[in-house]
mmCIF file of C-alpha atoms in Angstrom:
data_model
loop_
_atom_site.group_PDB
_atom_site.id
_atom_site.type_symbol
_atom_site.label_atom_id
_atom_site.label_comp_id
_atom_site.label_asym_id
_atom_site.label_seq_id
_atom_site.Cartn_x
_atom_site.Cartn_y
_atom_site.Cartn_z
ATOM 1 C CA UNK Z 1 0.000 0.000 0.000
ATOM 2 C CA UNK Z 2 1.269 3.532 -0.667
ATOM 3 C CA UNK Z 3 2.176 5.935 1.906
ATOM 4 C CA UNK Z 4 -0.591 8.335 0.326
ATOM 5 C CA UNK Z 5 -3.105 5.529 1.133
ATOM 6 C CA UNK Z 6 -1.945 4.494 4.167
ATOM 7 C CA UNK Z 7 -3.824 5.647 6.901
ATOM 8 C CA UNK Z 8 -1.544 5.596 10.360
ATOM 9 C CA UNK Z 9 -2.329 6.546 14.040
ATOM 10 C CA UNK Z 10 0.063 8.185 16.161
ATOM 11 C CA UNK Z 11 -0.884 7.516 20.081
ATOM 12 C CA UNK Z 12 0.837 10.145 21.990
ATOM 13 C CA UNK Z 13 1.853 13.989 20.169
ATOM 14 C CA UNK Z 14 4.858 14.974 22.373
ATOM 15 C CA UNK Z 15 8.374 14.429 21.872
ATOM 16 C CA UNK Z 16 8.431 12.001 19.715
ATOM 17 C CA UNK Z 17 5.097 11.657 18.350
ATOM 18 C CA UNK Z 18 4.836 15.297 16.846
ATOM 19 C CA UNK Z 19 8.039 14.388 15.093
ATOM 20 C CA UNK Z 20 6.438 10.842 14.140
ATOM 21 C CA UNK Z 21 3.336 13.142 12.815
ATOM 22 C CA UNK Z 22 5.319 15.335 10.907
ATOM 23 C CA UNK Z 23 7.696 12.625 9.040
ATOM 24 C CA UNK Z 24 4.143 10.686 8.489
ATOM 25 C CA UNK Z 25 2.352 13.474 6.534
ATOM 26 C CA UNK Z 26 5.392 14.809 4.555
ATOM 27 C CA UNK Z 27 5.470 11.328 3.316
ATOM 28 C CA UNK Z 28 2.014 11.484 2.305
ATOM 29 C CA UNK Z 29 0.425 9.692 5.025
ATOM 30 C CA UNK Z 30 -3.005 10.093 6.231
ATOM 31 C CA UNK Z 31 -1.968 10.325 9.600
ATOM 32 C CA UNK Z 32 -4.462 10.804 12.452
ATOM 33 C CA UNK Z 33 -2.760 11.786 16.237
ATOM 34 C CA UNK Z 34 -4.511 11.327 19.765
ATOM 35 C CA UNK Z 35 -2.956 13.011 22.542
ATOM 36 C CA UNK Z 36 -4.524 12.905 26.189
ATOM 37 C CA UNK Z 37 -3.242 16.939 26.710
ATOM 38 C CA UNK Z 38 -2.216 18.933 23.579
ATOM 39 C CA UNK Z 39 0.917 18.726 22.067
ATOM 40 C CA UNK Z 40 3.709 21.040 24.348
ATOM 41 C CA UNK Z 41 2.191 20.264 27.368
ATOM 42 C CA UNK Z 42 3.879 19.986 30.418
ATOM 43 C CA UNK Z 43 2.873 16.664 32.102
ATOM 44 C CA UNK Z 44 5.735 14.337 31.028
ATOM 45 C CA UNK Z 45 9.313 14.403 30.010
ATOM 46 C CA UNK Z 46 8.949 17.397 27.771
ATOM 47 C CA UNK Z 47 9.066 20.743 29.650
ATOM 48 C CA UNK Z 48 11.442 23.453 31.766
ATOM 49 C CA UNK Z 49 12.438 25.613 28.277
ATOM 50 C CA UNK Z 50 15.241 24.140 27.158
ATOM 51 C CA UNK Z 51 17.284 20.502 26.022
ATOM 52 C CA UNK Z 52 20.434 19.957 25.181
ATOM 53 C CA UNK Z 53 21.399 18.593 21.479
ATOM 54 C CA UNK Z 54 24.946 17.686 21.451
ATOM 55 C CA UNK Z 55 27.229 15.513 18.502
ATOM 56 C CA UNK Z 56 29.310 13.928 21.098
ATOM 57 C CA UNK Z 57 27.730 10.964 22.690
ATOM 58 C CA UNK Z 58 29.056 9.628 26.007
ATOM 59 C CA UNK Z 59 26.569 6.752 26.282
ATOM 60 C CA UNK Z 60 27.286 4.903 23.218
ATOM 61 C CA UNK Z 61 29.237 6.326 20.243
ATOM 62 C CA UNK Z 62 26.936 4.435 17.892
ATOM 63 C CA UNK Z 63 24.082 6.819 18.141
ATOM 64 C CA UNK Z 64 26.363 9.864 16.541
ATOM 65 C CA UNK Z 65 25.202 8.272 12.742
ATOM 66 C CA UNK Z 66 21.686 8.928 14.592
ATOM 67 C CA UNK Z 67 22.361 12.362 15.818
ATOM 68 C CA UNK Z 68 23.514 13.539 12.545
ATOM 69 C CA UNK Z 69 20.579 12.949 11.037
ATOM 70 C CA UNK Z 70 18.308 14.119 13.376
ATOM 71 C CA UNK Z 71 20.679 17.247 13.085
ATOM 72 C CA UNK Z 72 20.131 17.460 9.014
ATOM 73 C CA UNK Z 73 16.081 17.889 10.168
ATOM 74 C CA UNK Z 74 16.357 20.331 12.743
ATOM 75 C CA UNK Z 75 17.398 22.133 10.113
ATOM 76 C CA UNK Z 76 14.660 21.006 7.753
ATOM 77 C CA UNK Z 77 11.706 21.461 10.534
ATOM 78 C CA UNK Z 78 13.212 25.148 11.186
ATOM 79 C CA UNK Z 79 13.611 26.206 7.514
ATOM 80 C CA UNK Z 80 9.738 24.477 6.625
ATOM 81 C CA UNK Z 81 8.052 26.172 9.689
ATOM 82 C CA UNK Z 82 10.348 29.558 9.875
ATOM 83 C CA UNK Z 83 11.180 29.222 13.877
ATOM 84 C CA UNK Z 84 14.373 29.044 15.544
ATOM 85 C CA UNK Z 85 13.546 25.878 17.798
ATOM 86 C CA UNK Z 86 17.743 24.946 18.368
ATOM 87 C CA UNK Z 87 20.657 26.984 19.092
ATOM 88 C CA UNK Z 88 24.142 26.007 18.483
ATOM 89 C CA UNK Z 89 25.976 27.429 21.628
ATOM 90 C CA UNK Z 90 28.185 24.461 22.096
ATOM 91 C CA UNK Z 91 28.575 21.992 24.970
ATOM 92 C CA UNK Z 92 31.296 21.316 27.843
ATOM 93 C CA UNK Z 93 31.770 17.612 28.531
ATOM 94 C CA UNK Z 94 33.748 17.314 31.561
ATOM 95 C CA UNK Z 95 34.926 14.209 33.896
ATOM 96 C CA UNK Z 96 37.216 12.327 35.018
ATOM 97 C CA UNK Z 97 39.798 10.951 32.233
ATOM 98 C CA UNK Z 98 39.989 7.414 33.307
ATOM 99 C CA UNK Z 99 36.278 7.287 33.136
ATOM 100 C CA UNK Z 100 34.451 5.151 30.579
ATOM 101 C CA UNK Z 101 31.978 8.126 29.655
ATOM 102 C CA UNK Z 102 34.908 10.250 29.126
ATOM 103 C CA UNK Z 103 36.998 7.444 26.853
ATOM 104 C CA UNK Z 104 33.854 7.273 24.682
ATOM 105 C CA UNK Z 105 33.267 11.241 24.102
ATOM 106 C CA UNK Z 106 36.792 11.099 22.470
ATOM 107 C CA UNK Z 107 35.872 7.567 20.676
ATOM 108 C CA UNK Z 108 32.754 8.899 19.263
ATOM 109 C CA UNK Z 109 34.787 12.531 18.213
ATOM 110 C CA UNK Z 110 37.338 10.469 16.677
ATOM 111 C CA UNK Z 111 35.751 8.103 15.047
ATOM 112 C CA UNK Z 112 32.740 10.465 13.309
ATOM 113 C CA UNK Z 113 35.240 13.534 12.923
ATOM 114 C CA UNK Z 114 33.098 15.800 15.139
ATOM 115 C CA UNK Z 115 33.912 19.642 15.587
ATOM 116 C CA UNK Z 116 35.588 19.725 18.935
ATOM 117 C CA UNK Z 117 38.080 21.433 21.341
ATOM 118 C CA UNK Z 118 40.015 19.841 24.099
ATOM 119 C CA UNK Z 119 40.726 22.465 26.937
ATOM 120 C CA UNK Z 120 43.525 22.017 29.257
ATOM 121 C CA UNK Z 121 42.880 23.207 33.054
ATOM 122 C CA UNK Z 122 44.365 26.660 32.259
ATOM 123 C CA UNK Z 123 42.192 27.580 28.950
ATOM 124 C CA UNK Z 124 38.751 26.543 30.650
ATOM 125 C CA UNK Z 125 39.946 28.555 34.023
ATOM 126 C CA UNK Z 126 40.183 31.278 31.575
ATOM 127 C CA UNK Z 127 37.333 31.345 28.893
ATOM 128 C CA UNK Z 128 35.050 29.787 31.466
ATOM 129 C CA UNK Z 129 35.781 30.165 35.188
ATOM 130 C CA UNK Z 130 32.203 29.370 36.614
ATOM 131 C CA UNK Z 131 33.359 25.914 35.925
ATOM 132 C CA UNK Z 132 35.746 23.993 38.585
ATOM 133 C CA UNK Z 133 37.087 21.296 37.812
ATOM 134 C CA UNK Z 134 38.945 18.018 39.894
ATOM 135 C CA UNK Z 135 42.534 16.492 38.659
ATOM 136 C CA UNK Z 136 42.258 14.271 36.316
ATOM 137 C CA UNK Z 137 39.187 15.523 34.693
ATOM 138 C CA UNK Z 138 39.406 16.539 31.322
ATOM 139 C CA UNK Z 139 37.245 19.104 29.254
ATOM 140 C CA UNK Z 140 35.656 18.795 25.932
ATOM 141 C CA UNK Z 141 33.584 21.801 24.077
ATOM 142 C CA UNK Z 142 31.320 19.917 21.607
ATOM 143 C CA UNK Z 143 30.650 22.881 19.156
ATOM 144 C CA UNK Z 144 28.009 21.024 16.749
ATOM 145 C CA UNK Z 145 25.406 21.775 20.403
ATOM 146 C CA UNK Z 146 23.940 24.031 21.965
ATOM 147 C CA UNK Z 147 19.917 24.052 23.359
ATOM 148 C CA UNK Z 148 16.162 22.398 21.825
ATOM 149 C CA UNK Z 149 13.222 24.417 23.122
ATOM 150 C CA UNK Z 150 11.273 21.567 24.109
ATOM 151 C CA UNK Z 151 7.253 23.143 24.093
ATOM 152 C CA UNK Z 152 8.079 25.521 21.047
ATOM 153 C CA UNK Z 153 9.574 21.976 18.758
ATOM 154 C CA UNK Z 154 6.325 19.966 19.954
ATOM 155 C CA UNK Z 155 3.721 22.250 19.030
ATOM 156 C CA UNK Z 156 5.818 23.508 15.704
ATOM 157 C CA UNK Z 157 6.521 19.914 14.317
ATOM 158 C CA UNK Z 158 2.513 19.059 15.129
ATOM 159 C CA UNK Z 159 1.497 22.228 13.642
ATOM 160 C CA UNK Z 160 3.554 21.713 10.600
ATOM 161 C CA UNK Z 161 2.165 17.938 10.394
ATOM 162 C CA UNK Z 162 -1.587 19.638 10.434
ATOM 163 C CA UNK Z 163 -0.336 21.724 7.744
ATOM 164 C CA UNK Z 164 0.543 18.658 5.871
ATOM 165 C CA UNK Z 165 -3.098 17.160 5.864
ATOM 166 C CA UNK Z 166 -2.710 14.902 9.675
ATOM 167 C CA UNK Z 167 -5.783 15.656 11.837
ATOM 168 C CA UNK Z 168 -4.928 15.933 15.575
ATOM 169 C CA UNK Z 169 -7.592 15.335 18.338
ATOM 170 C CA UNK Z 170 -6.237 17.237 21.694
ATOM 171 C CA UNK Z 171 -7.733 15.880 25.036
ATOM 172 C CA UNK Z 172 -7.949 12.688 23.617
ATOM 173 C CA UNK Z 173 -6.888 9.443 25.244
ATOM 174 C CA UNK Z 174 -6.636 6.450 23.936
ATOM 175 C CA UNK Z 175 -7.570 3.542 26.273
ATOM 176 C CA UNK Z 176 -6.993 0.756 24.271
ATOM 177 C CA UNK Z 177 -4.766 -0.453 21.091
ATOM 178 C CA UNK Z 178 -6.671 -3.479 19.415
ATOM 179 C CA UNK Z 179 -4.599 -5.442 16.811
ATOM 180 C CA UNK Z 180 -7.299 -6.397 14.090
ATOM 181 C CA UNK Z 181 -6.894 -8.461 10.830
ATOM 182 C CA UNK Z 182 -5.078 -6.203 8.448
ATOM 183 C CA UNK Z 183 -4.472 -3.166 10.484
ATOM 184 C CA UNK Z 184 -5.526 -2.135 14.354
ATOM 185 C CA UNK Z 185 -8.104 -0.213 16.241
ATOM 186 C CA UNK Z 186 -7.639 2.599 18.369
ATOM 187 C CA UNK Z 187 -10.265 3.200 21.195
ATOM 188 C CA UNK Z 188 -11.375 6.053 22.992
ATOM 189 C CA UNK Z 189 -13.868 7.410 25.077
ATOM 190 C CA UNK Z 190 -15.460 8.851 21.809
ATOM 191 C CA UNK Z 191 -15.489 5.669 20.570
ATOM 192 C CA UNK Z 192 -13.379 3.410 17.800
ATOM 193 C CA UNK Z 193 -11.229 4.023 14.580
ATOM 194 C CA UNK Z 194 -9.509 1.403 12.591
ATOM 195 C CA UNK Z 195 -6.024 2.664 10.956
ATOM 196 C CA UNK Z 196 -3.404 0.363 8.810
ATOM 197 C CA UNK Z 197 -0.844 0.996 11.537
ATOM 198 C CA UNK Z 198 -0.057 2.681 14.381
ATOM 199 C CA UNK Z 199 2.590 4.551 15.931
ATOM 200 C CA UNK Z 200 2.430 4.531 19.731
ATOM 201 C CA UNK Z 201 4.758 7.257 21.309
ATOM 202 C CA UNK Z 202 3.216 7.128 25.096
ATOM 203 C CA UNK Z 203 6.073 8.495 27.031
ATOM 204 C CA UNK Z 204 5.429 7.998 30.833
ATOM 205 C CA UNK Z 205 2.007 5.932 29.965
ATOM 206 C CA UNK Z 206 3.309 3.229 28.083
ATOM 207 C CA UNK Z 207 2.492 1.106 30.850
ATOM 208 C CA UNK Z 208 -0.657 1.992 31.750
ATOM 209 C CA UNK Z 209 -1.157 1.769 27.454
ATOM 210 C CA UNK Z 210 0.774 -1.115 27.045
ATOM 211 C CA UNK Z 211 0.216 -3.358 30.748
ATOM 212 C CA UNK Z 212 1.200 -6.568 29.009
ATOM 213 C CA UNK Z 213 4.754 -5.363 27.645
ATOM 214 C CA UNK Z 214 7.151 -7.593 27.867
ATOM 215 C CA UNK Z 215 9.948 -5.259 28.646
ATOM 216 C CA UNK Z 216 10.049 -3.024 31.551
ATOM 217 C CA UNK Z 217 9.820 0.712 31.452
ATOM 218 C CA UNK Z 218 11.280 2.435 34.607
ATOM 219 C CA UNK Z 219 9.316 6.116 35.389
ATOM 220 C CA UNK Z 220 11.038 8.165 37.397
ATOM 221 C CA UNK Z 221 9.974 12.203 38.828
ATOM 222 C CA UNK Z 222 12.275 14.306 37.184
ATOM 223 C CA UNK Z 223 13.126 17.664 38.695
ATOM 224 C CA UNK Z 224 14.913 20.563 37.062
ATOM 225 C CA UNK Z 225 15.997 23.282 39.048
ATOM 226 C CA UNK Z 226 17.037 26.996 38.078
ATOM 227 C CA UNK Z 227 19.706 29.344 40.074
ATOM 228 C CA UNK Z 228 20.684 32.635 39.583
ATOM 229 C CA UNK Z 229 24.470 33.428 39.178
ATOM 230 C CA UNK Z 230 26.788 35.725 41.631
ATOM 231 C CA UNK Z 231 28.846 36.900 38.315
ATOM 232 C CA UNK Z 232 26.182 36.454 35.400
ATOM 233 C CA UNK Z 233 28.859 37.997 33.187
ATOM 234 C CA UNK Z 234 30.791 34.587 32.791
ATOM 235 C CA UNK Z 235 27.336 32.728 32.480
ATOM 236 C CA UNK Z 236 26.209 35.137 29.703
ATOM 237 C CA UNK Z 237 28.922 36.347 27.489
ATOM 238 C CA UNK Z 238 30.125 36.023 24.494
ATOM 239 C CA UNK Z 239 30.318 31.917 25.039
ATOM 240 C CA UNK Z 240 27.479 30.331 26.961
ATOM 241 C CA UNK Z 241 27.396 26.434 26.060
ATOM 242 C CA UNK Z 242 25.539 24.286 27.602
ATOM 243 C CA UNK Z 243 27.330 21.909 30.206
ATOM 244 C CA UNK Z 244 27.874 17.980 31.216
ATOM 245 C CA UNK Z 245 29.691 16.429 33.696
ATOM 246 C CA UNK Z 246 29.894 12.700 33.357
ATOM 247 C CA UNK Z 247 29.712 9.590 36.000
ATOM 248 C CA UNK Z 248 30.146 9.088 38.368
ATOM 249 C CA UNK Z 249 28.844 12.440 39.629
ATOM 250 C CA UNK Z 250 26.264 13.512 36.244
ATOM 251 C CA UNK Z 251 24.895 16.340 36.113
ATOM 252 C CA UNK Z 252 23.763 18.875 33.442
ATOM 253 C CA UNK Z 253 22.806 22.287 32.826
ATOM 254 C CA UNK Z 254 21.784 25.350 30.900
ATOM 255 C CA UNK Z 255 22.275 28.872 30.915
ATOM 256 C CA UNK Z 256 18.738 30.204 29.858
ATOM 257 C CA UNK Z 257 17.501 31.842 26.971
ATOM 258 C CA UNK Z 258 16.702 34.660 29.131
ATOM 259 C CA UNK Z 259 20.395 35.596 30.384
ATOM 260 C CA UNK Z 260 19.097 35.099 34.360
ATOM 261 C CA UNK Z 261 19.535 31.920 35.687
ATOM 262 C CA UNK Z 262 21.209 28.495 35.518
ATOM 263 C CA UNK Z 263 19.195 25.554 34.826
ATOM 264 C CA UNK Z 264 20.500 22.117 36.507
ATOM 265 C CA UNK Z 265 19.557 18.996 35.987
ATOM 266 C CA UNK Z 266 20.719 15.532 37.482
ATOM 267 C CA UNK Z 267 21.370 11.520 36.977
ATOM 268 C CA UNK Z 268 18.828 8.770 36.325
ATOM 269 C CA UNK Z 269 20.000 7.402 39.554
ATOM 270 C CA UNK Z 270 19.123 10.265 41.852
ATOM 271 C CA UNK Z 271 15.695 10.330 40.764
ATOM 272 C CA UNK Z 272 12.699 8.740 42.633
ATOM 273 C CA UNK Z 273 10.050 6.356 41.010
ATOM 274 C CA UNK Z 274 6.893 7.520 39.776
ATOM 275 C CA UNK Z 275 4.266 5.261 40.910
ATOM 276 C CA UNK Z 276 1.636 6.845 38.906
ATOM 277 C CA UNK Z 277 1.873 9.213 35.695
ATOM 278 C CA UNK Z 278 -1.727 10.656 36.408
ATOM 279 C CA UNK Z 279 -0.894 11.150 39.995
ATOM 280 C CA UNK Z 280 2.245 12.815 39.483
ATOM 281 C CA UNK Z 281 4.111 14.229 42.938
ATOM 282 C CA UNK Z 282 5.154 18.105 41.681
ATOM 283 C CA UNK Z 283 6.427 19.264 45.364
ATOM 284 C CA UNK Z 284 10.386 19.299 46.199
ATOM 285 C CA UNK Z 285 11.302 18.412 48.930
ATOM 286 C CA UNK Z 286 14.000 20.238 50.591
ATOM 287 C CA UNK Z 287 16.051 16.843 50.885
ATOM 288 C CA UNK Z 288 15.415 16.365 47.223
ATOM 289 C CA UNK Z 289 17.767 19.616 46.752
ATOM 290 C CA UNK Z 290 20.498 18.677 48.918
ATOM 291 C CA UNK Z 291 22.261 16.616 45.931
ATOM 292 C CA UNK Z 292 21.969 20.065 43.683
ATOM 293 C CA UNK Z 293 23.735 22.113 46.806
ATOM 294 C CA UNK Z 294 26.366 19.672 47.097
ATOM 295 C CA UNK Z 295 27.211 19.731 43.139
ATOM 296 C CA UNK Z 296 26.624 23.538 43.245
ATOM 297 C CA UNK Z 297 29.502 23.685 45.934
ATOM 298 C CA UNK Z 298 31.685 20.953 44.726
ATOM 299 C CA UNK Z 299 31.866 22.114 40.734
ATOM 300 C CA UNK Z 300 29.721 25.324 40.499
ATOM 301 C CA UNK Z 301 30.497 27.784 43.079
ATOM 302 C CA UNK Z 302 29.405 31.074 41.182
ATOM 303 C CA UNK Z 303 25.567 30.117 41.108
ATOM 304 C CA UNK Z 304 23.719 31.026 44.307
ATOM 305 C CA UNK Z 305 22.882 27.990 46.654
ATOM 306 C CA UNK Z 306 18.375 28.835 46.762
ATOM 307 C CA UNK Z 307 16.871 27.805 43.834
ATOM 308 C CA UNK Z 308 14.322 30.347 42.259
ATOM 309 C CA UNK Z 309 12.441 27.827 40.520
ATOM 310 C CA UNK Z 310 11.474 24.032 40.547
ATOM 311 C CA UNK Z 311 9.764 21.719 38.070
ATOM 312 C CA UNK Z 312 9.066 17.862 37.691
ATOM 313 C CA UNK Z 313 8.353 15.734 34.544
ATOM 314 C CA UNK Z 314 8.225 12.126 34.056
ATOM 315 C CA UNK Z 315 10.689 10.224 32.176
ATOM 316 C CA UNK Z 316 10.872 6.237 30.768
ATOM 317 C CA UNK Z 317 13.984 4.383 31.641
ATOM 318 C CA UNK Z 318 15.096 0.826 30.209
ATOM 319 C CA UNK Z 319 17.314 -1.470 32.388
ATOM 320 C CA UNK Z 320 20.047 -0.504 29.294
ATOM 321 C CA UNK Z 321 18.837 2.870 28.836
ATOM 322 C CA UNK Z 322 18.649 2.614 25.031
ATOM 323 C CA UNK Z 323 15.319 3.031 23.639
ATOM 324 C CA UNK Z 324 12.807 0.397 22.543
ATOM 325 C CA UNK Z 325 11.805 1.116 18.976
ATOM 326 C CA UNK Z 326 9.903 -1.075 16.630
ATOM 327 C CA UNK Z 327 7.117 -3.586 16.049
ATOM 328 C CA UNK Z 328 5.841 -5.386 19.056
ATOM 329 C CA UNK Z 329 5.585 -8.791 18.781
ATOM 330 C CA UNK Z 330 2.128 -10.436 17.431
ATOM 331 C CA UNK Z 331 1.382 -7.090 16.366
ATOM 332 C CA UNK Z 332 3.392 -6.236 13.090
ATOM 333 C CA UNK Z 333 1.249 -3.081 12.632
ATOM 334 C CA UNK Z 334 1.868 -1.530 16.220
ATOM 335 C CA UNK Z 335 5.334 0.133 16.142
ATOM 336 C CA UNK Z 336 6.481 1.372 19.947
ATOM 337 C CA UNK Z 337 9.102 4.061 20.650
ATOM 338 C CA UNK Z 338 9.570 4.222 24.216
ATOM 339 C CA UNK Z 339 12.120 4.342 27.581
ATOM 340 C CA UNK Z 340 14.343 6.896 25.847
ATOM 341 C CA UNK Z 341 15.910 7.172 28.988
ATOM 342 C CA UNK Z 342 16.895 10.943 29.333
ATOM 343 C CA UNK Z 343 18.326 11.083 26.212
ATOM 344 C CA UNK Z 344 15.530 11.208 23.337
ATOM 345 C CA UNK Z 345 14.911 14.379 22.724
ATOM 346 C CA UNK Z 346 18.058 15.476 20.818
ATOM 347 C CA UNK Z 347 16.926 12.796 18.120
ATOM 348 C CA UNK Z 348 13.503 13.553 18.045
ATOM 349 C CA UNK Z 349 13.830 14.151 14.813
ATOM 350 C CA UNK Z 350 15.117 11.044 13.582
ATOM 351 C CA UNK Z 351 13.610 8.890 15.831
ATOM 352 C CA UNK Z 352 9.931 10.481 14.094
ATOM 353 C CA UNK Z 353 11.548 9.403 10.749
ATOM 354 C CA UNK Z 354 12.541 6.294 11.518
ATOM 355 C CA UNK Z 355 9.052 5.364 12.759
ATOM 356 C CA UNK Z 356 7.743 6.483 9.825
ATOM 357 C CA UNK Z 357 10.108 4.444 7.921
ATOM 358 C CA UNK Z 358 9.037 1.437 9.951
ATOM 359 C CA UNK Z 359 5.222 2.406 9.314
ATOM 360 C CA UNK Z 360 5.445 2.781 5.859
ATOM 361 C CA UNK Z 361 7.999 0.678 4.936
ATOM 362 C CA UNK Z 362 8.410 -2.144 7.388
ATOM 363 C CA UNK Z 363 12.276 -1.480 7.507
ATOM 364 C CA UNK Z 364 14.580 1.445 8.322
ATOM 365 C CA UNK Z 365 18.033 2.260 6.686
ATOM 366 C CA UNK Z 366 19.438 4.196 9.782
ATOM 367 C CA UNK Z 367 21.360 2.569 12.182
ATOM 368 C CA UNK Z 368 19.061 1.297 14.598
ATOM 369 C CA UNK Z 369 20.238 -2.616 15.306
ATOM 370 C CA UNK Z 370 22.106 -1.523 18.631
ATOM 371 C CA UNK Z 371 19.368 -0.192 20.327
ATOM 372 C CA UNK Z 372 16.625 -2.095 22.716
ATOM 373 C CA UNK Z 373 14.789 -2.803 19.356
ATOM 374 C CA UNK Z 374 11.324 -4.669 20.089
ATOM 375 C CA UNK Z 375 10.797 -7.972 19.930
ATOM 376 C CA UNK Z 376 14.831 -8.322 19.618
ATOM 377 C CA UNK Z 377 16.993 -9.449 22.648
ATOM 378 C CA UNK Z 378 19.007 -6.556 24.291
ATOM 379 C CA UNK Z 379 22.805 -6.891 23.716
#
C-alpha cells in the first residue's frame, strides 16, 4: 500500500510523536494523532524551556550516525516552519579521564570527525571560570550543540504535520490499542477508529497503554531546578554552552535563553520512582535539593545555593537505557518508541523518521540494530 493511502495513528503527540506526525504526513500519510493533553504540554518528560542537542555521545558512540541525522532535520523542521527551535551554543563535557563516559566522548569525536576542542585546566579557568574542575578531569567543548526548546519543537513539528493534511484530536486518550486483521483499532472514550498501523509514542504511559509489555519501562519524577548566578557575566557572554559532567557524579545544565539563571539537571539514579503518571508528585522536597547544593559547591560555586524555581516531569527508563523502537511482537502493525531514557529528545527528529520508515515501509536504513529494538533481545 502507498504511503498516500496508508492511513496511520500516532498515540501520543509529544516528543516524539509530533516528530512521528510530521515525518508521516510529509510522506504522504493520512496520519491521524490522539494526545490525552495537547501537544507542548507539560505533564511528562517534555518541559522546563530548554534541552540539550549535542554531537558527542558519552553513552554509546553508535548513536552519533543517529544524531547527525536528526541534526540534518532540525534544520529542515526550522527552515519548513520559519522558527528558531535549536541553538548552536556548544557543549562542555567534563569528567574524570579514566572514566568510561569520558573514553567514549573522544571515541565517538574520533571516530565520526566531530567539531571539537580539548581544553587544558588553564584555557577553561580562563574562557570559562564558573566551571571547577577536579585532577584528572578533562574538558571537551562539543561545538556542533547548543539548546532544543522543548514546548516551542512539539507544538511547531505538530502544527507543521496539520499543515501537511494529519488531523490531531487534543484531550484525547486512547484507552486501548486493538490489533485487528489487516491493520488495528484505536479506542477512545469517543469511541473506535480502525487505521493500517499505528505509531504509539506514550512516554510515561506506556504502561498503563501497554500493561502486558514484555519489557520493563522504569518512570522516574524528574526535577529541574534553576539558580541565579553571583557573576552572570561569565554565564552570559560572548560563550554560553551548555554543560555535562559525566559519572560518576552527572549532572547537566543550561544557561537560559533569558540571560538570568542556571538551569541544573541531574542523573537517572538520583531520581525517585513515579508510581503513577496521572498522579504525578510536583512538590520538592528540601532533601530532594540537597544533591543540587552539594554539586553547586563541589563544581559550580558562582551560582547562588536557593533555587528560584522548581519543576518535575516524568521520564521512561530501560534497564540498558537505550530506547525500545519497533514492532511489538504479534502485532506487526503496532510500532512502539519508548524508555528513551533521558536522552531522546536530541533525536527527536530522527527517531519520528525512523518510525515512519518502519510504518510505511516495514524497515529502516538508519542505524538502529544496537538499540533495545522490540521484539529483539538486548545486547
Amino acid at each position: 500500500m502507498s504511503a498516500a493511502r496508508k492511513r496511520v495513528a500516532v498515540v501520543g503527540v509529544g516528543t516524539m510523536g509530533s516528530q512521528a506526525a510530521w515525518r508521516l504526513a510529509a510522506r504522504g500519510a493520512e496520519v491521524v494523532g490522539y494526545d490525552r493533553y495537547a501537544p507542548g504540554h507539560d505533564r511528562s518528560a517534555a518541559g522546563g524551556e530548554t534541552r540539550i542537542f549535542r554531537s558527542a555521545h558519552f553513552e554509546d558512540s553508535r548513536y552519533v550516525p543517529l544524531l547527525k541525522h536528526a541534526d540534518a532535520l532540525w534544520g529542515r523542521l526550522q527552515h519548513e516552519t520559519g522558527r528558531e527551535l535549536r541553538r548552536l551554543t556548544g557543549c562542555l563535557l567534563m569528567g574524570p579521564t579514566g572514566h568510561q563516559q569520558m573514553a567514549t566522548v573522544l571515541e565517538s569525536i574520533a571516530e565520526h570527525d566531530l567539531d571539537h576542542e580539548v581544553l587544558d585546566d588553564e584555557t577553561l579557568a580562563k574562557r570559562f571560570p564558573q566551571y571547577r574542575i577536579e585532577d584528572g578531569d578533562a574538558a571537551v567543548l562539543d561545538r556542533r550543540a547548543g539548546f532544543i526548546r522543548p514546548e516551542l519543537t512539539i507544538q511547531t513539528a505538530a502544527r507543521r504535520a496539520e499543515q501537511l493534511g494529519a488531523v490531531i484530536h487534543r484531550y484525547s486518550t486512547v484507552r486501548e490499542i486493538v490489533p485487528v486483521a489487516g491493520g488495528v483499532e484505536i479506542r477512545t472514550d469517543s469511541g473506535s477508529e480502525r487505521f493500517d498501523t499505528a505509531v504509539v509514542t506514550p512516554g510515561p504511559w506506556v504502561n498503563d497503554l501497554l500493561p502486558d509489555l514484555p519489557w520493563e519501562v522504569e518512570v522516574r519524577r524528574i526535577i529541574s531546578a534553576w539558580y541565579v548566578p553571583i557573576a552572570p557575566d561569565a554565564w552570559f557572554g560572548e560563550e554560553r554552552p551548555a554543560f555535562i559532567r559525566t559519572a560518576p557524579t552527572h549532572c547537566y545544565g543550561l544557561p537560559s535563553p533569558d540571560g538570568i539563571s542556571v538551569k541544573l539537571g541531574l542523573s537517572r539514579a538520583l531520581h525517585r520512582l513515579a508510581d503513577d503518571p496521572n498522579r504525578l508528585d510536583r512538590t520538592v522536597r528540601p532533601d530532594e535539593l540537597e544533591v543540587f547544593s552539594e554539586l553547586i559547591g563541589r563544581y559550580l560555586p558562582d551560582l547562588h545555593p536557593d533555587p528560584t524555581r522548581l519543576s518535575v516531569y516524568m521520564e521512561g527508563y530501560t534497564e540498558s537505557s537505550r530506547p525500545l523502537v519497533g514492532p511489538l511482537p504479534g502485532a506487526e502493525n503496532v510500532i512502539l518508541l519508548a524508555g528513551f531514557s533521558g536522552h531522546g529528545f536530541k533525536l527527536s527528529p530522527a527517531f519520528g523518521d525512523i518510525a515512519a520508515d518502519l510504518a510505511l515501509d516495514g524497515a529502516s536504513p538508519q542505524p538502529i540494530d544496537f538499540l533495545s529494538t522490540v521484539g529483539r533481545t538486548e545486547a
